[in-house]
């Protein structure tokens, strides 16, 4: 195979969502698998909707997922510039060439005339395609009318044979030429000079000049492809291979949209999805490795295994639960230092930790312990504060009134257990460790005759506000060490918890 060159061509009109992120990923994986080039091209011809901040964000999102580009904004390359808004001169020159060669012609039909044509076609149940009225105008007539100030659009002369291309996902595709008619490639500006080149035209000129060998994109572009093929043919350029990726659906099998939940890459990052989890999940959304049900792949393993032929044509259903499950897996694999760095902001946001503690070794070690306790029970990093709240923000009043807790605390055995336990804590001077706590529980058990849940639930509620949660062996040292750190909120020690719970 000649050197593979693929591109990701986003329009910077909003956030990068899963659909386009998957398109980017498949392009990137394909390029890396074949030792080819991955090009980033910014399609910002829609000046009203394109914004620089969206461009910056989408580049950040790509980098975050681990995708780098060989050519594109900020990197340059032999086909610069890589922003369409900076390539208008190139499009103009190419339009001139097509007009000179008679592959395209100026169309002077007005909006009203075209509208009337469309209405008539509709009434006669014919396809609403351009009649070709200006097709037969001679070059001289075109130039004369243009020179006299008549506004015109530029239309491509569609060849009189069906338009064919090969799609690596769908096989050979053919569109009868009548379905295309002579498409406008440059819109009328309403004045003498021609106006804005259209999407299909600039994409094709760019893909050809950038020597793209494989166009991998969403299947919402499939109906554009015959027009693009006609443009390649008009210039005598080789037609690339195409791969149109199936639509991504929500669980109700409707096209995935905001209705189904947040689907932007930025929002996934904010909720604490790790990039490797997202990339792994997106890779499997419409692709599977050969002969396997294997589900976990690092980026390097994906590069190795990725083949376009294994991309499915049927729509993929986006499964948030599966993404969460995947993330849980990667959170478990994440090394301590990185995990702490990623998780810290969620605690800082709540003002439970402060930036100066990042440099404090004791606070760091304590936070590592906290993460080791709570991370196994979350899918997303932003769920951590909700699990660990009682470490920082224990409210005994709330704990006592809690609907589930109140009946557990009201029983006679609970009262006995709490009184006995409080007695031990109060009689003890100095810090409490896990062994000490265990010994107390055994004593309380022996003295009160209460055991099992009846023994543990009241104590757990008194210390954590809930009757279920992580093991005491881990929590007791966490409370004790936390109480000795100067954090923005004071972490209550075991004794302070008991006092507070029984006092109010
Ligand atoms: N700019 C187009 C889009 O964002 C992609 C064009 C293409 O891939 O051909 O949908």
Tab-separated table of C-alpha atoms and ligand atoms in Angstrom:
chain	number	residue	atom	x	y	z
A	1	UNK	CA	0.000	0.000	0.000
A	2	UNK	CA	1.227	3.499	-0.796
A	3	UNK	CA	1.864	5.551	2.317
A	4	UNK	CA	-1.406	5.923	4.116
A	5	UNK	CA	-2.542	9.499	4.619
A	6	UNK	CA	-5.752	10.154	6.497
A	7	UNK	CA	-7.310	13.213	7.989
A	8	UNK	CA	-9.668	14.278	10.709
A	9	UNK	CA	-11.562	17.313	9.511
A	10	UNK	CA	-13.689	18.791	12.274
A	11	UNK	CA	-15.684	21.993	12.039
A	12	UNK	CA	-14.883	24.074	15.119
A	13	UNK	CA	-18.494	24.985	15.787
A	14	UNK	CA	-18.911	23.332	19.177
A	15	UNK	CA	-17.564	20.727	21.534
A	16	UNK	CA	-16.061	17.485	20.296
A	17	UNK	CA	-18.583	14.701	20.864
A	18	UNK	CA	-18.234	10.939	20.845
A	19	UNK	CA	-19.197	10.540	17.178
A	20	UNK	CA	-16.439	12.763	15.878
A	21	UNK	CA	-14.009	11.589	18.523
A	22	UNK	CA	-14.491	8.042	17.292
A	23	UNK	CA	-13.958	9.207	13.708
A	24	UNK	CA	-10.722	10.883	14.791
A	25	UNK	CA	-9.637	7.775	16.662
A	26	UNK	CA	-10.271	5.387	13.771
A	27	UNK	CA	-8.330	7.674	11.446
A	28	UNK	CA	-5.483	7.955	13.913
A	29	UNK	CA	-5.369	4.206	14.607
A	30	UNK	CA	-5.445	3.424	10.908
A	31	UNK	CA	-2.581	5.842	10.229
A	32	UNK	CA	-0.481	4.561	13.104
A	33	UNK	CA	-1.194	0.919	12.247
A	34	UNK	CA	0.118	1.471	8.735
A	35	UNK	CA	2.937	3.817	9.683
A	36	UNK	CA	1.122	6.549	7.758
A	37	UNK	CA	0.272	10.177	8.403
A	38	UNK	CA	-2.591	11.618	10.397
A	39	UNK	CA	-3.590	15.105	9.343
A	40	UNK	CA	-5.751	17.541	11.247
A	41	UNK	CA	-7.664	19.942	9.037
A	42	UNK	CA	-9.906	22.596	10.488
A	43	UNK	CA	-13.051	23.106	8.435
A	44	UNK	CA	-13.910	26.620	9.489
A	45	UNK	CA	-15.566	27.950	6.360
A	46	UNK	CA	-18.772	28.571	8.284
A	47	UNK	CA	-17.444	31.825	9.684
A	48	UNK	CA	-20.533	32.606	11.716
A	49	UNK	CA	-20.391	29.394	13.688
A	50	UNK	CA	-16.656	28.642	13.805
A	51	UNK	CA	-14.824	29.816	16.887
A	52	UNK	CA	-11.201	29.728	17.889
A	53	UNK	CA	-11.998	28.506	21.383
A	54	UNK	CA	-13.713	25.447	19.892
A	55	UNK	CA	-10.667	24.768	17.762
A	56	UNK	CA	-8.394	25.048	20.813
A	57	UNK	CA	-10.666	22.810	22.844
A	58	UNK	CA	-10.886	20.096	20.238
A	59	UNK	CA	-7.118	20.019	19.845
A	60	UNK	CA	-6.807	19.721	23.603
A	61	UNK	CA	-9.357	16.900	23.598
A	62	UNK	CA	-7.452	15.022	20.890
A	63	UNK	CA	-4.176	15.372	22.772
A	64	UNK	CA	-5.835	14.297	25.998
A	65	UNK	CA	-6.995	11.093	24.317
A	66	UNK	CA	-3.440	10.511	23.124
A	67	UNK	CA	-3.819	11.446	19.476
A	68	UNK	CA	-1.102	13.521	17.893
A	69	UNK	CA	-1.116	14.802	14.335
A	70	UNK	CA	1.682	14.841	11.811
A	71	UNK	CA	0.355	17.788	9.870
A	72	UNK	CA	-2.122	20.421	10.918
A	73	UNK	CA	-2.467	23.690	12.782
A	74	UNK	CA	0.515	24.276	15.008
A	75	UNK	CA	2.529	21.542	13.298
A	76	UNK	CA	2.473	22.716	9.686
A	77	UNK	CA	3.528	20.300	6.964
A	78	UNK	CA	3.967	20.312	3.207
A	79	UNK	CA	0.322	21.166	2.510
A	80	UNK	CA	-0.126	24.094	4.879
A	81	UNK	CA	-2.257	25.984	5.666
A	82	UNK	CA	-4.528	23.451	7.365
A	83	UNK	CA	-7.396	25.787	8.117
A	84	UNK	CA	-9.885	26.090	5.283
A	85	UNK	CA	-10.447	29.766	6.005
A	86	UNK	CA	-6.800	30.301	5.024
A	87	UNK	CA	-7.091	28.373	1.762
A	88	UNK	CA	-9.577	30.479	-0.189
A	89	UNK	CA	-6.969	31.408	-2.803
A	90	UNK	CA	-6.352	27.738	-3.502
A	91	UNK	CA	-10.059	27.068	-4.051
A	92	UNK	CA	-10.357	30.085	-6.350
A	93	UNK	CA	-7.455	28.951	-8.543
A	94	UNK	CA	-8.955	25.504	-8.850
A	95	UNK	CA	-12.341	26.906	-9.792
A	96	UNK	CA	-10.668	28.951	-12.516
A	97	UNK	CA	-9.043	25.786	-13.806
A	98	UNK	CA	-12.343	23.894	-13.984
A	99	UNK	CA	-14.039	26.814	-15.736
A	100	UNK	CA	-11.226	27.146	-18.243
A	101	UNK	CA	-11.327	23.458	-19.009
A	102	UNK	CA	-15.107	23.490	-19.318
A	103	UNK	CA	-15.481	20.978	-16.492
A	104	UNK	CA	-17.545	23.542	-14.664
A	105	UNK	CA	-19.744	26.372	-15.901
A	106	UNK	CA	-21.245	29.601	-14.659
A	107	UNK	CA	-24.907	29.339	-13.842
A	108	UNK	CA	-26.892	32.557	-14.005
A	109	UNK	CA	-30.205	31.102	-12.880
A	110	UNK	CA	-31.740	33.242	-10.155
A	111	UNK	CA	-33.146	31.923	-6.892
A	112	UNK	CA	-36.670	32.538	-8.181
A	113	UNK	CA	-36.046	30.612	-11.374
A	114	UNK	CA	-34.588	27.670	-9.493
A	115	UNK	CA	-37.452	27.716	-7.044
A	116	UNK	CA	-39.995	27.673	-9.881
A	117	UNK	CA	-38.142	24.741	-11.450
A	118	UNK	CA	-38.236	22.850	-8.194
A	119	UNK	CA	-41.935	23.441	-7.731
A	120	UNK	CA	-42.717	22.279	-11.219
A	121	UNK	CA	-40.627	19.121	-10.793
A	122	UNK	CA	-42.434	18.425	-7.556
A	123	UNK	CA	-45.846	18.880	-9.208
A	124	UNK	CA	-44.821	16.491	-11.977
A	125	UNK	CA	-43.402	14.003	-9.477
A	126	UNK	CA	-39.940	14.284	-10.971
A	127	UNK	CA	-36.752	14.395	-8.890
A	128	UNK	CA	-35.993	17.968	-7.879
A	129	UNK	CA	-32.689	18.327	-9.622
A	130	UNK	CA	-31.260	21.173	-11.641
A	131	UNK	CA	-32.608	21.231	-15.206
A	132	UNK	CA	-29.228	22.077	-16.679
A	133	UNK	CA	-30.475	25.294	-18.244
A	134	UNK	CA	-27.057	27.027	-18.188
A	135	UNK	CA	-25.164	23.886	-19.074
A	136	UNK	CA	-25.131	24.672	-22.766
A	137	UNK	CA	-23.945	28.280	-22.463
A	138	UNK	CA	-20.793	28.797	-24.483
A	139	UNK	CA	-17.647	29.981	-22.779
A	140	UNK	CA	-18.019	33.326	-24.546
A	141	UNK	CA	-21.610	33.764	-23.418
A	142	UNK	CA	-20.616	32.955	-19.855
A	143	UNK	CA	-17.783	35.456	-19.857
A	144	UNK	CA	-19.908	38.147	-21.481
A	145	UNK	CA	-22.730	37.811	-18.978
A	146	UNK	CA	-20.313	37.680	-16.048
A	147	UNK	CA	-18.506	40.761	-17.353
A	148	UNK	CA	-21.795	42.626	-17.613
A	149	UNK	CA	-22.249	42.168	-13.870
A	150	UNK	CA	-24.729	39.309	-13.792
A	151	UNK	CA	-24.419	37.261	-10.602
A	152	UNK	CA	-23.531	33.608	-11.063
A	153	UNK	CA	-22.836	30.408	-9.237
A	154	UNK	CA	-20.382	27.797	-10.505
A	155	UNK	CA	-21.707	24.340	-11.291
A	156	UNK	CA	-19.809	21.167	-11.929
A	157	UNK	CA	-20.638	19.302	-15.119
A	158	UNK	CA	-21.612	15.856	-13.887
A	159	UNK	CA	-20.354	13.075	-16.160
A	160	UNK	CA	-22.934	10.917	-17.926
A	161	UNK	CA	-22.052	7.753	-16.093
A	162	UNK	CA	-22.938	6.520	-12.628
A	163	UNK	CA	-20.704	7.708	-9.807
A	164	UNK	CA	-18.879	4.891	-8.112
A	165	UNK	CA	-16.613	4.552	-5.168
A	166	UNK	CA	-15.304	1.820	-2.979
A	167	UNK	CA	-16.235	1.871	0.663
A	168	UNK	CA	-14.170	-0.260	2.992
A	169	UNK	CA	-17.128	-0.684	5.315
A	170	UNK	CA	-19.943	-1.022	2.778
A	171	UNK	CA	-18.246	-2.364	-0.303
A	172	UNK	CA	-18.828	-0.907	-3.779
A	173	UNK	CA	-21.282	1.948	-3.829
A	174	UNK	CA	-22.880	3.436	-6.930
A	175	UNK	CA	-25.111	6.471	-7.363
A	176	UNK	CA	-26.931	7.108	-10.682
A	177	UNK	CA	-25.723	10.446	-12.054
A	178	UNK	CA	-29.317	11.795	-12.159
A	179	UNK	CA	-29.446	11.843	-8.381
A	180	UNK	CA	-26.628	14.331	-8.348
A	181	UNK	CA	-27.363	16.650	-11.326
A	182	UNK	CA	-24.863	19.488	-11.759
A	183	UNK	CA	-23.991	20.495	-8.209
A	184	UNK	CA	-23.072	24.034	-7.293
A	185	UNK	CA	-19.449	24.178	-6.229
A	186	UNK	CA	-19.270	27.925	-5.672
A	187	UNK	CA	-22.336	29.809	-4.515
A	188	UNK	CA	-23.476	32.996	-6.111
A	189	UNK	CA	-22.442	36.003	-4.111
A	190	UNK	CA	-25.121	38.066	-5.778
A	191	UNK	CA	-22.464	40.213	-7.398
A	192	UNK	CA	-20.177	39.860	-10.366
A	193	UNK	CA	-17.523	37.702	-8.733
A	194	UNK	CA	-18.398	34.260	-7.531
A	195	UNK	CA	-18.915	33.708	-3.802
A	196	UNK	CA	-18.236	31.005	-1.255
A	197	UNK	CA	-17.099	27.563	-2.377
A	198	UNK	CA	-19.321	24.825	-0.944
A	199	UNK	CA	-18.436	22.161	1.558
A	200	UNK	CA	-18.244	19.244	-0.913
A	201	UNK	CA	-15.934	21.188	-3.138
A	202	UNK	CA	-13.423	22.432	-0.587
A	203	UNK	CA	-13.271	19.055	1.136
A	204	UNK	CA	-12.432	17.371	-2.137
A	205	UNK	CA	-9.851	19.926	-3.210
A	206	UNK	CA	-8.205	19.665	0.197
A	207	UNK	CA	-8.326	15.881	0.347
A	208	UNK	CA	-6.758	15.650	-3.094
A	209	UNK	CA	-4.070	18.281	-2.528
A	210	UNK	CA	-3.273	16.821	0.872
A	211	UNK	CA	-2.907	13.452	-0.854
A	212	UNK	CA	-5.436	11.734	1.387
A	213	UNK	CA	-5.536	8.036	0.554
A	214	UNK	CA	-8.452	7.011	2.795
A	215	UNK	CA	-11.398	9.173	3.768
A	216	UNK	CA	-12.748	7.805	7.046
A	217	UNK	CA	-15.769	9.712	8.331
A	218	UNK	CA	-19.309	9.455	9.616
A	219	UNK	CA	-21.944	7.949	7.340
A	220	UNK	CA	-23.929	11.187	7.452
A	221	UNK	CA	-21.523	12.179	4.668
A	222	UNK	CA	-22.288	9.252	2.394
A	223	UNK	CA	-24.726	11.170	0.197
A	224	UNK	CA	-22.019	13.813	-0.332
A	225	UNK	CA	-19.568	11.283	-1.626
A	226	UNK	CA	-20.868	10.924	-5.241
A	227	UNK	CA	-20.568	14.697	-5.695
A	228	UNK	CA	-17.054	14.527	-4.345
A	229	UNK	CA	-16.226	11.639	-6.681
A	230	UNK	CA	-17.420	13.757	-9.614
A	231	UNK	CA	-15.065	16.536	-8.488
A	232	UNK	CA	-12.101	14.136	-8.345
A	233	UNK	CA	-12.982	12.960	-11.827
A	234	UNK	CA	-13.284	16.494	-13.175
A	235	UNK	CA	-9.758	17.265	-12.025
A	236	UNK	CA	-8.477	13.874	-13.104
A	237	UNK	CA	-7.406	13.110	-9.545
A	238	UNK	CA	-7.359	9.553	-8.211
A	239	UNK	CA	-10.409	8.808	-6.065
A	240	UNK	CA	-9.399	7.749	-2.540
A	241	UNK	CA	-10.837	4.819	-0.663
A	242	UNK	CA	-13.720	5.672	1.624
A	243	UNK	CA	-14.848	4.235	4.930
A	244	UNK	CA	-18.159	5.553	6.190
A	245	UNK	CA	-18.637	4.792	9.849
A	246	UNK	CA	-22.040	3.851	11.137
A	247	UNK	CA	-24.117	6.212	13.198
A	248	UNK	CA	-23.908	6.020	16.962
A	249	UNK	CA	-27.282	5.458	18.604
A	250	UNK	CA	-28.610	5.934	22.114
A	251	UNK	CA	-30.164	3.078	24.091
A	252	UNK	CA	-33.559	3.840	22.492
A	253	UNK	CA	-31.924	3.341	19.079
A	254	UNK	CA	-32.379	6.996	18.173
A	255	UNK	CA	-29.341	8.915	17.008
A	256	UNK	CA	-27.168	9.680	20.037
A	257	UNK	CA	-27.775	13.209	21.242
A	258	UNK	CA	-27.765	15.380	24.338
A	259	UNK	CA	-31.053	13.803	25.311
A	260	UNK	CA	-29.195	10.622	26.163
A	261	UNK	CA	-26.763	12.366	28.483
A	262	UNK	CA	-23.538	14.324	28.226
A	263	UNK	CA	-21.530	13.068	25.269
A	264	UNK	CA	-18.810	15.665	24.812
A	265	UNK	CA	-15.244	14.638	25.435
A	266	UNK	CA	-14.850	17.623	27.768
A	267	UNK	CA	-17.754	16.438	29.913
A	268	UNK	CA	-16.361	12.912	30.137
A	269	UNK	CA	-13.061	14.320	31.278
A	270	UNK	CA	-14.806	16.492	33.852
A	271	UNK	CA	-16.659	13.554	35.333
A	272	UNK	CA	-13.377	11.753	35.770
A	273	UNK	CA	-13.278	9.297	32.920
A	274	UNK	CA	-9.697	8.355	32.170
A	275	UNK	CA	-8.575	8.916	28.586
A	276	UNK	CA	-7.486	5.291	28.208
A	277	UNK	CA	-10.967	4.146	29.234
A	278	UNK	CA	-12.664	6.468	26.785
A	279	UNK	CA	-10.325	5.539	23.950
A	280	UNK	CA	-10.768	1.830	24.644
A	281	UNK	CA	-14.520	2.231	24.767
A	282	UNK	CA	-14.722	4.353	21.599
A	283	UNK	CA	-12.511	1.909	19.721
A	284	UNK	CA	-14.981	-0.889	20.455
A	285	UNK	CA	-17.921	1.213	19.333
A	286	UNK	CA	-18.180	-0.274	15.872
A	287	UNK	CA	-14.946	-2.222	15.702
A	288	UNK	CA	-13.728	-5.503	17.170
A	289	UNK	CA	-10.378	-7.250	17.048
A	290	UNK	CA	-9.981	-10.326	14.922
A	291	UNK	CA	-11.408	-13.550	16.276
A	292	UNK	CA	-12.024	-12.174	19.659
A	293	UNK	CA	-14.256	-11.035	22.371
A	294	UNK	CA	-11.359	-9.225	23.937
A	295	UNK	CA	-12.415	-5.939	25.448
A	296	UNK	CA	-9.397	-4.329	27.015
A	297	UNK	CA	-6.864	-2.613	24.822
A	298	UNK	CA	-4.238	-0.023	25.519
A	299	UNK	CA	-3.680	2.590	22.845
A	300	UNK	CA	-0.580	0.732	21.640
A	301	UNK	CA	-2.522	-2.532	21.463
A	302	UNK	CA	-5.259	-0.813	19.486
A	303	UNK	CA	-2.709	0.484	17.002
A	304	UNK	CA	-1.446	-3.051	16.573
A	305	UNK	CA	-4.884	-4.660	16.204
A	306	UNK	CA	-6.842	-2.016	14.308
A	307	UNK	CA	-8.083	-2.966	10.849
A	308	UNK	CA	-10.704	-1.047	8.897
A	309	UNK	CA	-12.151	-4.275	7.526
A	310	UNK	CA	-13.257	-5.127	11.042
A	311	UNK	CA	-15.391	-1.982	11.308
A	312	UNK	CA	-19.068	-2.912	11.303
A	313	UNK	CA	-21.630	-1.326	9.036
A	314	UNK	CA	-24.463	-1.685	11.529
A	315	UNK	CA	-25.081	1.189	13.924
A	316	UNK	CA	-23.367	1.069	17.298
A	317	UNK	CA	-25.283	1.701	20.495
A	318	UNK	CA	-23.590	3.922	23.019
A	319	UNK	CA	-23.707	2.286	26.413
A	320	UNK	CA	-22.864	4.658	29.260
A	321	UNK	CA	-22.811	1.783	31.748
A	322	UNK	CA	-20.208	-0.034	29.776
A	323	UNK	CA	-18.073	3.079	29.564
A	324	UNK	CA	-18.362	3.418	33.335
A	325	UNK	CA	-17.441	-0.212	33.810
A	326	UNK	CA	-14.440	0.278	31.560
A	327	UNK	CA	-13.415	3.323	33.552
A	328	UNK	CA	-13.666	1.423	36.816
A	329	UNK	CA	-11.264	-1.115	35.370
A	330	UNK	CA	-8.751	1.559	34.382
A	331	UNK	CA	-9.112	3.385	37.689
A	332	UNK	CA	-7.987	0.181	39.385
A	333	UNK	CA	-4.959	0.012	37.120
A	334	UNK	CA	-4.053	3.670	37.506
A	335	UNK	CA	-0.859	4.236	39.462
A	336	UNK	CA	-1.111	6.000	42.799
A	337	UNK	CA	0.627	9.173	41.889
A	338	UNK	CA	-1.427	9.792	38.778
A	339	UNK	CA	-4.642	8.856	40.517
A	340	UNK	CA	-3.925	11.317	43.311
A	341	UNK	CA	-3.176	14.055	40.838
A	342	UNK	CA	-6.389	13.411	38.910
A	343	UNK	CA	-8.591	13.006	41.967
A	344	UNK	CA	-7.252	15.944	43.972
A	345	UNK	CA	-9.237	18.686	42.157
A	346	UNK	CA	-12.569	17.057	43.030
A	347	UNK	CA	-11.698	17.447	46.721
A	348	UNK	CA	-10.212	20.867	46.281
A	349	UNK	CA	-13.424	22.024	44.611
A	350	UNK	CA	-15.292	21.210	47.804
A	351	UNK	CA	-12.666	22.995	49.796
A	352	UNK	CA	-11.725	19.797	51.610
A	353	UNK	CA	-8.145	19.962	50.405
A	354	UNK	CA	-6.154	22.970	49.383
A	355	UNK	CA	-3.454	23.498	46.798
A	356	UNK	CA	-0.684	23.911	49.380
A	357	UNK	CA	-1.182	20.342	50.583
A	358	UNK	CA	-0.125	18.969	47.241
A	359	UNK	CA	3.452	19.531	48.315
A	360	UNK	CA	2.896	18.126	51.800
A	361	UNK	CA	4.108	14.554	51.969
A	362	UNK	CA	1.970	13.544	54.920
A	363	UNK	CA	-1.177	14.946	53.375
A	364	UNK	CA	-0.302	13.188	50.135
A	365	UNK	CA	0.239	9.835	51.817
A	366	UNK	CA	-3.015	10.239	53.696
A	367	UNK	CA	-4.844	11.128	50.489
A	368	UNK	CA	-3.344	8.046	48.809
A	369	UNK	CA	-4.767	5.914	51.625
A	370	UNK	CA	-8.129	7.599	51.230
A	371	UNK	CA	-8.119	6.893	47.499
A	372	UNK	CA	-7.146	3.272	48.062
A	373	UNK	CA	-10.221	2.955	50.282
A	374	UNK	CA	-12.773	4.728	48.129
A	375	UNK	CA	-11.699	4.410	44.507
A	376	UNK	CA	-12.691	0.729	44.186
A	377	UNK	CA	-16.295	1.747	44.831
A	378	UNK	CA	-16.614	4.400	42.099
A	379	UNK	CA	-16.951	4.377	38.319
A	380	UNK	CA	-16.039	8.019	37.888
A	381	UNK	CA	-13.629	10.234	39.792
A	382	UNK	CA	-16.309	12.829	40.402
A	383	UNK	CA	-18.186	10.263	42.490
A	384	UNK	CA	-15.345	10.173	45.029
A	385	UNK	CA	-16.430	13.125	47.189
A	386	UNK	CA	-19.893	11.586	47.429
A	387	UNK	CA	-18.351	8.406	48.826
A	388	UNK	CA	-15.795	10.033	51.114
A	389	UNK	CA	-17.935	12.922	52.370
A	390	UNK	CA	-18.118	11.610	55.933
A	391	UNK	CA	-14.365	11.795	56.293
A	392	UNK	CA	-14.441	15.554	55.810
A	393	UNK	CA	-17.920	16.671	56.518
A	394	UNK	CA	-19.499	14.488	59.160
A	395	UNK	CA	-22.823	15.706	60.441
A	396	UNK	CA	-24.066	13.624	63.388
A	397	UNK	CA	-27.454	15.307	63.467
A	398	UNK	CA	-28.093	14.333	59.919
A	399	UNK	CA	-26.754	10.842	60.576
A	400	UNK	CA	-29.186	10.328	63.438
A	401	UNK	CA	-32.205	11.547	61.558
A	402	UNK	CA	-31.450	9.735	58.371
A	403	UNK	CA	-34.474	7.632	57.422
A	404	UNK	CA	-32.525	4.393	57.309
A	405	UNK	CA	-30.555	5.074	60.457
A	406	UNK	CA	-33.220	6.215	62.890
A	407	UNK	CA	-34.864	2.790	63.377
A	408	UNK	CA	-31.458	1.106	63.695
A	409	UNK	CA	-30.462	3.521	66.434
A	410	UNK	CA	-33.736	3.422	68.328
A	411	UNK	CA	-33.466	-0.188	69.463
A	412	UNK	CA	-32.470	-1.022	72.970
A	413	UNK	CA	-29.457	-3.013	71.847
A	414	UNK	CA	-28.174	-0.064	69.822
A	415	UNK	CA	-28.453	2.223	72.839
A	416	UNK	CA	-26.545	-0.291	74.955
A	417	UNK	CA	-23.831	-0.731	72.348
A	418	UNK	CA	-23.349	3.004	71.866
A	419	UNK	CA	-23.175	3.690	75.587
A	420	UNK	CA	-20.609	0.928	76.118
A	421	UNK	CA	-18.569	1.987	73.102
A	422	UNK	CA	-18.589	5.653	74.150
A	423	UNK	CA	-17.408	4.657	77.614
A	424	UNK	CA	-14.357	2.930	76.125
A	425	UNK	CA	-13.503	5.806	73.864
A	426	UNK	CA	-13.817	8.360	76.645
A	427	UNK	CA	-11.717	6.325	79.050
A	428	UNK	CA	-8.921	6.096	76.519
A	429	UNK	CA	-6.237	8.710	76.206
A	430	UNK	CA	-4.249	9.165	73.004
A	431	UNK	CA	-4.773	8.038	69.460
A	432	UNK	CA	-6.766	5.016	68.421
A	433	UNK	CA	-5.524	2.419	66.019
A	434	UNK	CA	-7.313	-0.398	64.216
A	435	UNK	CA	-6.237	-3.010	66.789
A	436	UNK	CA	-7.507	-0.875	69.656
A	437	UNK	CA	-10.816	-0.400	67.886
A	438	UNK	CA	-11.125	-4.133	67.363
A	439	UNK	CA	-10.417	-4.815	71.031
A	440	UNK	CA	-13.138	-2.353	72.069
A	441	UNK	CA	-15.645	-3.986	69.797
A	442	UNK	CA	-14.873	-7.358	71.343
A	443	UNK	CA	-15.281	-5.943	74.799
A	444	UNK	CA	-18.552	-4.246	73.913
A	445	UNK	CA	-19.768	-7.507	72.443
A	446	UNK	CA	-18.863	-9.417	75.619
A	447	UNK	CA	-20.370	-6.799	77.925
A	448	UNK	CA	-23.642	-6.243	76.087
A	449	UNK	CA	-24.173	-9.666	74.549
A	450	UNK	CA	-24.973	-7.913	71.245
A	451	UNK	CA	-23.224	-9.192	68.131
A	452	UNK	CA	-23.150	-9.032	64.337
A	453	UNK	CA	-25.079	-6.278	62.607
A	454	UNK	CA	-26.718	-5.121	65.824
A	455	UNK	CA	-23.267	-4.542	67.233
A	456	UNK	CA	-21.620	-2.945	64.228
A	457	UNK	CA	-24.382	-0.885	62.642
A	458	UNK	CA	-24.860	1.609	65.492
A	459	UNK	CA	-21.117	2.149	65.828
A	460	UNK	CA	-20.722	2.565	62.124
A	461	UNK	CA	-23.529	5.107	62.004
A	462	UNK	CA	-21.938	6.996	64.903
A	463	UNK	CA	-18.593	7.167	63.103
A	464	UNK	CA	-19.609	7.473	59.453
A	465	UNK	CA	-23.272	8.361	59.261
A	466	UNK	CA	-24.224	5.191	57.462
A	467	UNK	CA	-24.556	1.519	58.341
A	468	UNK	CA	-22.507	0.381	55.388
A	469	UNK	CA	-19.154	1.442	53.989
A	470	UNK	CA	-15.460	0.587	53.916
A	471	UNK	CA	-13.838	-1.632	56.540
A	472	UNK	CA	-13.138	-0.142	59.941
A	473	UNK	CA	-9.570	-1.431	59.814
A	474	UNK	CA	-8.959	1.095	57.080
A	475	UNK	CA	-11.234	3.893	58.266
A	476	UNK	CA	-9.971	4.149	61.841
A	477	UNK	CA	-6.391	5.055	60.871
A	478	UNK	CA	-7.754	7.360	58.162
A	479	UNK	CA	-9.800	9.339	60.706
A	480	UNK	CA	-6.973	9.433	63.216
A	481	UNK	CA	-4.233	10.501	60.821
A	482	UNK	CA	-6.610	12.937	59.090
A	483	UNK	CA	-7.399	14.633	62.390
A	484	UNK	CA	-3.705	15.435	62.814
A	485	UNK	CA	-3.383	17.142	59.433
A	486	UNK	CA	-4.117	20.812	59.004
A	487	UNK	CA	-6.599	20.575	56.140
A	488	UNK	CA	-9.079	23.306	55.187
A	489	UNK	CA	-11.712	21.308	57.087
A	490	UNK	CA	-10.894	19.462	60.274
A	491	UNK	CA	-11.172	15.702	59.897
A	492	UNK	CA	-12.762	14.381	63.090
A	493	UNK	CA	-10.894	11.732	65.055
A	494	UNK	CA	-12.702	8.678	66.391
A	495	UNK	CA	-13.142	10.324	69.778
A	496	UNK	CA	-14.428	13.564	68.246
A	497	UNK	CA	-16.923	11.613	66.184
A	498	UNK	CA	-18.269	9.771	69.178
A	499	UNK	CA	-18.467	12.934	71.276
A	500	UNK	CA	-20.283	14.822	68.586
A	501	UNK	CA	-22.661	12.025	67.852
A	502	UNK	CA	-23.684	11.554	71.449
A	503	UNK	CA	-23.644	15.201	72.434
A	504	UNK	CA	-26.050	16.858	70.064
B	1	LIG	N1	-16.174	18.957	8.544
B	1	LIG	C1	-17.010	17.806	8.428
B	1	LIG	C2	-17.727	17.541	9.715
B	1	LIG	O1	-17.296	18.015	10.743
B	1	LIG	C3	-16.234	16.555	8.068
B	1	LIG	C4	-15.944	16.472	6.651
B	1	LIG	C5	-15.391	15.150	6.190
B	1	LIG	O2	-14.933	14.372	7.028
B	1	LIG	O3	-15.393	14.953	5.011
B	1	LIG	O4	-18.723	16.863	9.698
